[in-house]
Amino acid sequence: MNNLERMKKFHQAKWNEPIIYELSTPGERAVLVPGPCCDCVSTDEALGTLPAGMVRKERANLPEIAQLQLVRHYNHLSQENIGVDGNIDIGQGTCTMKYNPKINDRLAGQPKVADMHPLQPDETAQGILEVFYKTGELFKEISGLDVFSMQPGGGSHGVLALASIVRAYWRDKGEEDKRDEIITTLFSHPADCAVPIVKGYKVTIIPPDEEGYPDIEAFKAALSDRTAAIFFTNPEDTGIFNVRIKEFTRLAHEKGALCCYDQANANGLLGITRTAEANFDMSFFNLHKTFGAPHGCGGPATGMVAARKELRPYLPVPLVEYSPEKGYYLDFDLPKSCGKIKSFWGVAPVVVKAYSWIMALGADGLREVSRVAILNNNYCMKKILAIRGASISFPNHPSRIEQARYSWQQLKEETGFGTADVQRCCADFGTHYWSSHEPFVIPEPFTIEPSESYSKQDIDDYTAVLAEISRMCYEEPEAVKHAPVNSTVHHIDHDYFDDPAKYAITWRAYNKKYTGYFEPKKG
Amino acid sequence: MKAGFIVNPVAGMGGSVALKGTDGEETLRRAIELGAQPRASERAETALREFADAARGTLFLTPSGAMGAGLLTKYGIEHETLFETEARTTAEETRRAARMMLEEGAELIIFAGGDGTARDVCAAVGDKIPVVGIPAGVKIHSAVYAKRPIDAGRLIKNFLEGRVKRFTEAEVMDIDEDAFREGRVSARLYGYMRVPDDAEYMQERKSGGGAGSSEESANLAAFLAGSMKPGTLYLIGSGSTTMRLKERLGINGTLLGVDAVKDGAQLGKDLTAEQIKNLLAQEKPEDRSLIITVIGGQGHIFGRGNQQLSPDVIKMIPHENITVAATPGKMAGLFGKSLIADTGDAALDEELKGYVPVVTGHSRRMMVKIE
């Protein structure tokens, strides 16, 4: 049986699993939380030290469930899922799904890491502080920059850290009010636009030119002495690497602006090109994407900030430092700091995994990662472009780095089926596929990123699935209309994702909105 | 539920014989002489096939014969004939049918035709009830049409099954056919109609995802309103995007007109070029501002639907005080295209060329070229 035939026989588990609150039985417990130890204060005494307004009057509404039932619940949910350990997960372009060696989970799960408390005195935390410090030392080579903070808990959080540093910098220079604009590009990650707005900046977006590069004339028109900074992703979400990037940073520097590099996805750059050589002043790297820690789908993760030493005073506090006298220590003495981006100093397990991954690979290994990621992507691109109905964005620009944004426009025109239909079909093969985030300018988009983890066979199998779905769209339209038939969930009503009055991301909101939408209003 | 169904049987006939349109008796006569075949009915049928099963339980209101009843009978769809049509149908019959549908309480009007047909339906019902256009004409500049007949059919099916819950205004555009036959494109904005807010099936937007245009325009209007400076005279141009701003400001603004506001007070409504000049003359140049939007599809900022903003008017306002605002959805529809300033004054058009930051949302702008 060939792999495509095998994948066609896939069937996902479907448990019709309730929300955990619906499984709650009063009095049941999965874990008994230890009380205060004998020589400590009692619970009541401890509560007595809190301000009266902060003490709950009612018990928190938490689900109550025994351990076996809890384990069963989460196992069911995990079986209704797809992910990098279960399928060929190259269809989450821009998110860098790669294999994360299990040994690194073991290292991060050791009591020496897992049982640490972020408020322990530095002298009792020398090991983990050393891991943080040495990870920074490794990034001196990887980025060419000088100082580091591992405080941000994710990629967009990394953008927030950069925007905060930009603000602290201009406040210190006395130009905070004047420098109120930030420039980004249309195919940079959408967070590079959205997050500086949250930080109070006006953001100007540069569209691409015909070749897919940011339009340099538009950039010149947008730059002024109001520009506080530029926030660029490179390569952009199209997979196109801006070869004129030094021209952009030069023009920005001439106006006095800071240059910030979104390197959330550095999977095609390691050992090949560096932040410093493109003349950026600071950057952030997602340790959870490029550097071998799992993508946490919203955290816990690390958007590590890297900056030139001149910007050290503005970084979030505390910084992890070393001196022969003090050993490894936390430096809070940064009076011009942008403050805190997150409590404490970072998500230690992610940093441990990244450190371990980099140390295991070494400099040659890192370069090999990027070379294989680029090779895989360009091989995958050849296979996809041979599929009927598929095309690539900016076709005049043939080469791509580590990912590419494609289009099913022709498929849509010829069959009426577009990217959302292909996405539904993918679930029937036990794999998954992602269309695109903002900007929605490539018609019927899909974005594929086969990182270095995947074998040639994996890419052959995945593209064979896409080719089979294309064939179905042309030849078996009825089957496509009903897909997915082998998955946990079939068609989804998108209304409640789009309407704030209807979506519920917490149990409390669900209860409030449930009656009247998911079922008819009662009496 | 009641729904209206109108087919303009002669729509599109001019196209196949290179007449660029079919508006007017004389053109239609020439088209027939040249051997043009009616094709609107066929395109309407393509859409109808998609929604026929979902039509049960809905009473369709329609003119007789080729204007609708014929197709509905063929598919066994329950309907009521509004009036008998002649062999040669007219634009007036489209307007009459749409008016009657409005009076009889139809919740949706489906029409097959081109820009001329859209104008006729718009003249009768405006934005009072939702419409879906099945594209069957030579010229489809209006955003009230689905991308293809099959998309119209699927969208109507969704509507009839109660799955369309959001609506937005879309432009009714038409070009001057006489000018077009002579090789000049001169489009006009005739009004707005209410259409399903559906990225997948409707003309304007190229791809799916993201917030609907109604949220986008609300966001944009809130930001523009919050950015207005005291002591400045604001002229606010025509269009559904700027209409959201007028609503936000609580003024009695016009959808197709230019209105004036200063310090929250309305100084003028549906102004002519002369009236605008008089208002501007009372202010120092730095206190004169203009907020305009982009016409979807072609990207005009001047010269389409806002001819009141004459070259004289534009020259009185400092360029940096002209704000162009458009939703991300509209800009996505124009991706890769430049904006067009067609003021009627070639020297001024030349002067306006270059990059302009188009405001697309809260604190968010995109650099776009004016050509």
Coordinates of N, CA, C and O in Angstrom, one line a residue, chain B residues 58-143:
Chain B
T58 N -40.1 29.8 0.4 CA -40.0 31.2 0.1 C -41.0 31.5 -1.1 O -41.0 30.7 -2.1
L59 N -41.7 32.6 -1.0 CA -42.6 32.9 -2.1 C -41.8 34.0 -3.0 O -41.4 35.0 -2.4
F60 N -41.6 33.6 -4.2 CA -40.8 34.6 -5.1 C -41.8 35.5 -5.8 O -42.9 35.1 -6.3
L61 N -41.5 36.8 -5.8 CA -42.2 37.8 -6.6 C -41.5 38.1 -7.8 O -40.2 38.3 -7.8
T62 N -42.1 38.1 -9.0 CA -41.3 38.2 -10.2 C -42.2 38.7 -11.4 O -43.4 38.4 -11.4
P63 N -41.6 39.4 -12.3 CA -42.4 39.7 -13.5 C -42.6 38.5 -14.4 O -41.9 37.5 -14.2
S64 N -43.4 38.5 -15.4 CA -43.7 37.3 -16.1 C -42.6 37.0 -17.1 O -41.7 37.8 -17.3
G65 N -42.7 35.8 -17.7 CA -41.9 35.4 -18.8 C -40.4 35.5 -18.6 O -39.9 35.0 -17.5
A66 N -39.7 36.0 -19.6 CA -38.2 36.0 -19.6 C -37.7 36.9 -18.4 O -36.5 36.8 -18.1
M67 N -38.5 37.7 -17.8 CA -38.0 38.6 -16.7 C -38.0 37.8 -15.4 O -37.7 38.4 -14.3
G68 N -38.4 36.6 -15.4 CA -38.3 35.8 -14.1 C -39.2 34.6 -14.0 O -38.7 33.5 -13.7
A69 N -40.5 34.8 -14.3 CA -41.4 33.7 -14.0 C -41.1 32.4 -14.9 O -41.3 31.3 -14.4
G70 N -40.6 32.6 -16.1 CA -40.3 31.5 -16.9 C -39.3 30.5 -16.2 O -39.6 29.3 -16.1
L71 N -38.2 31.1 -15.7 CA -37.2 30.2 -15.1 C -37.7 29.6 -13.8 O -37.5 28.4 -13.5
L72 N -38.5 30.4 -13.0 CA -39.0 29.9 -11.7 C -40.0 28.7 -12.0 O -40.0 27.7 -11.3
T73 N -40.8 28.8 -13.1 CA -41.7 27.8 -13.4 C -40.9 26.5 -13.8 O -41.2 25.4 -13.4
K74 N -39.9 26.7 -14.6 CA -39.1 25.6 -15.1 C -38.5 24.8 -13.9 O -38.4 23.6 -14.0
Y75 N -38.2 25.4 -12.8 CA -37.6 24.7 -11.6 C -38.7 24.5 -10.6 O -38.3 24.0 -9.5
G76 N -39.9 24.7 -10.9 CA -41.0 24.4 -10.0 C -40.9 25.2 -8.7 O -41.3 24.7 -7.6
I77 N -40.5 26.4 -8.8 CA -40.4 27.3 -7.6 C -41.6 28.1 -7.4 O -42.1 28.8 -8.4
E78 N -42.2 28.1 -6.2 CA -43.4 28.8 -5.9 C -43.2 30.3 -6.2 O -42.3 30.9 -5.7
H79 N -44.1 30.9 -7.0 CA -44.0 32.4 -7.2 C -45.3 33.0 -7.5 O -46.3 32.4 -7.8
E80 N -45.2 34.4 -7.4 CA -46.4 35.2 -7.7 C -46.0 36.1 -8.8 O -45.0 36.8 -8.7
T81 N -46.7 36.2 -9.9 CA -46.3 37.1 -11.0 C -46.8 38.5 -10.7 O -48.0 38.7 -10.4
L82 N -45.9 39.4 -10.7 CA -46.2 40.8 -10.4 C -47.0 41.5 -11.5 O -47.9 42.3 -11.3
F83 N -46.5 41.3 -12.7 CA -47.2 42.0 -13.9 C -46.7 41.3 -15.2 O -45.7 40.6 -15.2
E84 N -47.5 41.4 -16.2 CA -47.2 40.8 -17.5 C -46.2 41.7 -18.2 O -46.3 42.9 -18.2
T85 N -45.2 41.2 -18.8 CA -44.2 42.0 -19.5 C -44.4 41.8 -21.0 O -45.1 40.9 -21.5
E86 N -43.9 42.8 -21.8 CA -44.0 42.8 -23.2 C -42.9 41.9 -23.8 O -42.0 41.5 -23.0
A87 N -42.9 41.6 -25.0 CA -41.9 40.8 -25.6 C -40.5 41.6 -25.5 O -39.5 41.0 -25.2
R88 N -40.5 42.9 -25.7 CA -39.3 43.7 -25.6 C -39.4 44.4 -24.2 O -40.2 45.2 -24.0
T89 N -38.5 43.9 -23.2 CA -38.6 44.4 -21.9 C -37.8 45.8 -21.8 O -37.0 46.1 -22.6
T90 N -38.2 46.6 -20.8 CA -37.5 47.9 -20.6 C -37.0 48.1 -19.2 O -37.3 47.3 -18.3
A91 N -36.1 49.1 -19.1 CA -35.6 49.4 -17.8 C -36.6 49.8 -16.8 O -36.6 49.5 -15.6
E92 N -37.7 50.5 -17.3 CA -38.8 50.9 -16.5 C -39.4 49.7 -15.8 O -39.8 49.7 -14.6
E93 N -39.5 48.6 -16.5 CA -40.1 47.4 -15.9 C -39.2 46.8 -14.8 O -39.8 46.3 -13.8
T94 N -37.9 46.9 -14.9 CA -37.0 46.5 -13.8 C -37.3 47.4 -12.5 O -37.5 46.9 -11.4
R95 N -37.4 48.7 -12.8 CA -37.7 49.7 -11.7 C -39.0 49.4 -11.0 O -39.2 49.3 -9.8
R96 N -40.0 49.1 -11.9 CA -41.4 48.9 -11.4 C -41.4 47.6 -10.6 O -42.0 47.6 -9.5
A97 N -40.7 46.6 -11.1 CA -40.7 45.3 -10.4 C -40.1 45.5 -9.0 O -40.6 45.0 -8.0
A98 N -39.0 46.2 -9.0 CA -38.2 46.3 -7.7 C -39.1 47.1 -6.7 O -39.1 46.8 -5.5
R99 N -39.8 48.2 -7.2 CA -40.6 49.0 -6.3 C -41.8 48.1 -5.7 O -42.0 48.2 -4.5
M100 N -42.4 47.3 -6.6 CA -43.4 46.4 -6.1 C -42.9 45.4 -5.1 O -43.6 45.1 -4.1
M101 N -41.7 44.9 -5.3 CA -41.2 43.9 -4.3 C -41.0 44.6 -3.0 O -41.2 44.0 -1.9
L102 N -40.5 45.8 -3.0 CA -40.3 46.6 -1.7 C -41.6 46.7 -1.0 O -41.8 46.5 0.2
E103 N -42.7 47.1 -1.8 CA -44.0 47.3 -1.2 C -44.6 46.1 -0.6 O -45.2 46.1 0.4
E104 N -44.3 44.9 -1.3 CA -44.9 43.7 -0.9 C -44.1 43.0 0.2 O -44.5 41.9 0.7
G105 N -43.0 43.6 0.7 CA -42.3 43.1 1.8 C -41.3 42.0 1.5 O -41.0 41.2 2.3
A106 N -40.7 42.1 0.3 CA -39.7 41.1 0.0 C -38.5 41.3 0.9 O -38.2 42.5 1.2
E107 N -37.8 40.3 1.3 CA -36.7 40.4 2.2 C -35.3 40.4 1.5 O -34.3 40.6 2.0
L108 N -35.4 40.1 0.2 CA -34.2 40.0 -0.7 C -34.6 40.2 -2.1 O -35.7 39.7 -2.5
I109 N -33.8 40.9 -2.9 CA -34.1 41.0 -4.3 C -32.9 40.4 -5.0 O -31.7 40.8 -4.8
I110 N -33.2 39.4 -5.9 CA -32.2 38.8 -6.7 C -32.4 39.4 -8.1 O -33.5 39.4 -8.6
F111 N -31.3 39.9 -8.7 CA -31.5 40.3 -10.1 C -30.3 39.9 -10.9 O -29.1 39.9 -10.4
A112 N -30.6 39.6 -12.2 CA -29.5 39.2 -13.1 C -29.4 40.3 -14.1 O -30.4 40.7 -14.8
G113 N -28.2 40.9 -14.3 CA -28.1 41.9 -15.3 C -26.7 42.5 -15.2 O -25.7 41.8 -14.8
G114 N -26.6 43.8 -15.6 CA -25.3 44.5 -15.6 C -25.4 45.7 -14.8 O -26.3 45.9 -14.0
D115 N -24.5 46.7 -15.0 CA -24.5 47.9 -14.2 C -25.8 48.7 -14.4 O -26.3 49.3 -13.5
G116 N -26.3 48.7 -15.7 CA -27.6 49.4 -15.9 C -28.7 48.8 -15.1 O -29.5 49.6 -14.5
T117 N -28.7 47.5 -15.0 CA -29.8 46.8 -14.2 C -29.6 47.2 -12.7 O -30.6 47.5 -12.0
A118 N -28.4 47.2 -12.3 CA -28.1 47.5 -10.9 C -28.6 49.0 -10.6 O -29.2 49.2 -9.5
R119 N -28.4 49.9 -11.5 CA -28.8 51.3 -11.4 C -30.3 51.3 -11.2 O -30.9 52.1 -10.4
D120 N -31.0 50.5 -12.1 CA -32.5 50.6 -12.0 C -33.0 50.0 -10.7 O -33.9 50.6 -10.1
V121 N -32.4 48.9 -10.2 CA -32.9 48.4 -9.0 C -32.6 49.4 -7.8 O -33.4 49.6 -7.0
C122 N -31.4 50.0 -7.9 CA -31.0 50.9 -6.9 C -31.9 52.1 -6.9 O -32.3 52.6 -5.8
A123 N -32.3 52.6 -8.0 CA -33.2 53.8 -8.1 C -34.5 53.5 -7.4 O -35.1 54.3 -6.8
A124 N -34.9 52.2 -7.5 CA -36.2 51.9 -6.9 C -36.2 51.6 -5.4 O -37.0 51.9 -4.7
V125 N -35.1 50.8 -5.0 CA -35.1 50.4 -3.6 C -34.0 51.0 -2.7 O -34.0 50.8 -1.5
G126 N -33.0 51.6 -3.4 CA -31.8 52.1 -2.6 C -31.2 51.1 -1.7 O -31.0 49.9 -2.1
D127 N -31.0 51.4 -0.4 CA -30.4 50.5 0.5 C -31.4 49.9 1.5 O -31.1 49.5 2.6
K128 N -32.7 49.9 1.1 CA -33.7 49.5 2.0 C -33.8 48.0 2.2 O -34.1 47.6 3.3
I129 N -33.5 47.2 1.2 CA -33.5 45.8 1.4 C -32.3 45.2 0.8 O -31.8 45.7 -0.2
P130 N -31.8 44.0 1.3 CA -30.6 43.4 0.7 C -30.9 42.9 -0.7 O -32.0 42.5 -1.0
V131 N -29.8 42.9 -1.5 CA -29.9 42.5 -2.9 C -28.7 41.5 -3.1 O -27.7 41.6 -2.5
V132 N -28.9 40.7 -4.1 CA -27.7 39.9 -4.7 C -27.8 40.0 -6.2 O -28.9 39.7 -6.8
G133 N -26.7 40.5 -6.8 CA -26.7 40.6 -8.2 C -26.1 39.4 -8.9 O -25.0 38.9 -8.4
I134 N -26.7 38.8 -9.9 CA -26.1 37.7 -10.7 C -25.5 38.4 -11.9 O -26.2 39.0 -12.7
P135 N -24.1 38.3 -12.0 CA -23.5 39.1 -13.1 C -23.9 38.5 -14.5 O -23.6 37.4 -14.8
A136 N -24.5 39.3 -15.3 CA -24.9 38.9 -16.6 C -24.7 40.0 -17.7 O -25.0 39.8 -18.8
G137 N -24.2 41.1 -17.2 CA -24.0 42.2 -18.1 C -22.7 42.3 -18.8 O -21.8 41.5 -18.5
V138 N -22.5 43.3 -19.7 CA -21.2 43.5 -20.3 C -20.3 44.2 -19.3 O -19.1 43.8 -19.1
K139 N -20.8 45.2 -18.6 CA -20.0 45.9 -17.7 C -20.4 45.5 -16.3 O -21.6 45.6 -15.9
I140 N -19.4 45.1 -15.5 CA -19.7 44.9 -14.1 C -18.7 45.7 -13.2 O -17.7 45.2 -12.8
H141 N -19.0 46.9 -13.0 CA -18.2 47.8 -12.2 C -18.8 47.8 -10.8 O -18.1 48.2 -9.8
S142 N -20.1 47.5 -10.7 CA -20.8 47.6 -9.4 C -20.4 46.4 -8.5 O -20.3 45.3 -8.9
A143 N -20.2 46.8 -7.2 CA -19.8 45.8 -6.2 C -21.0 45.0 -5.7 O -20.8 44.2 -4.8

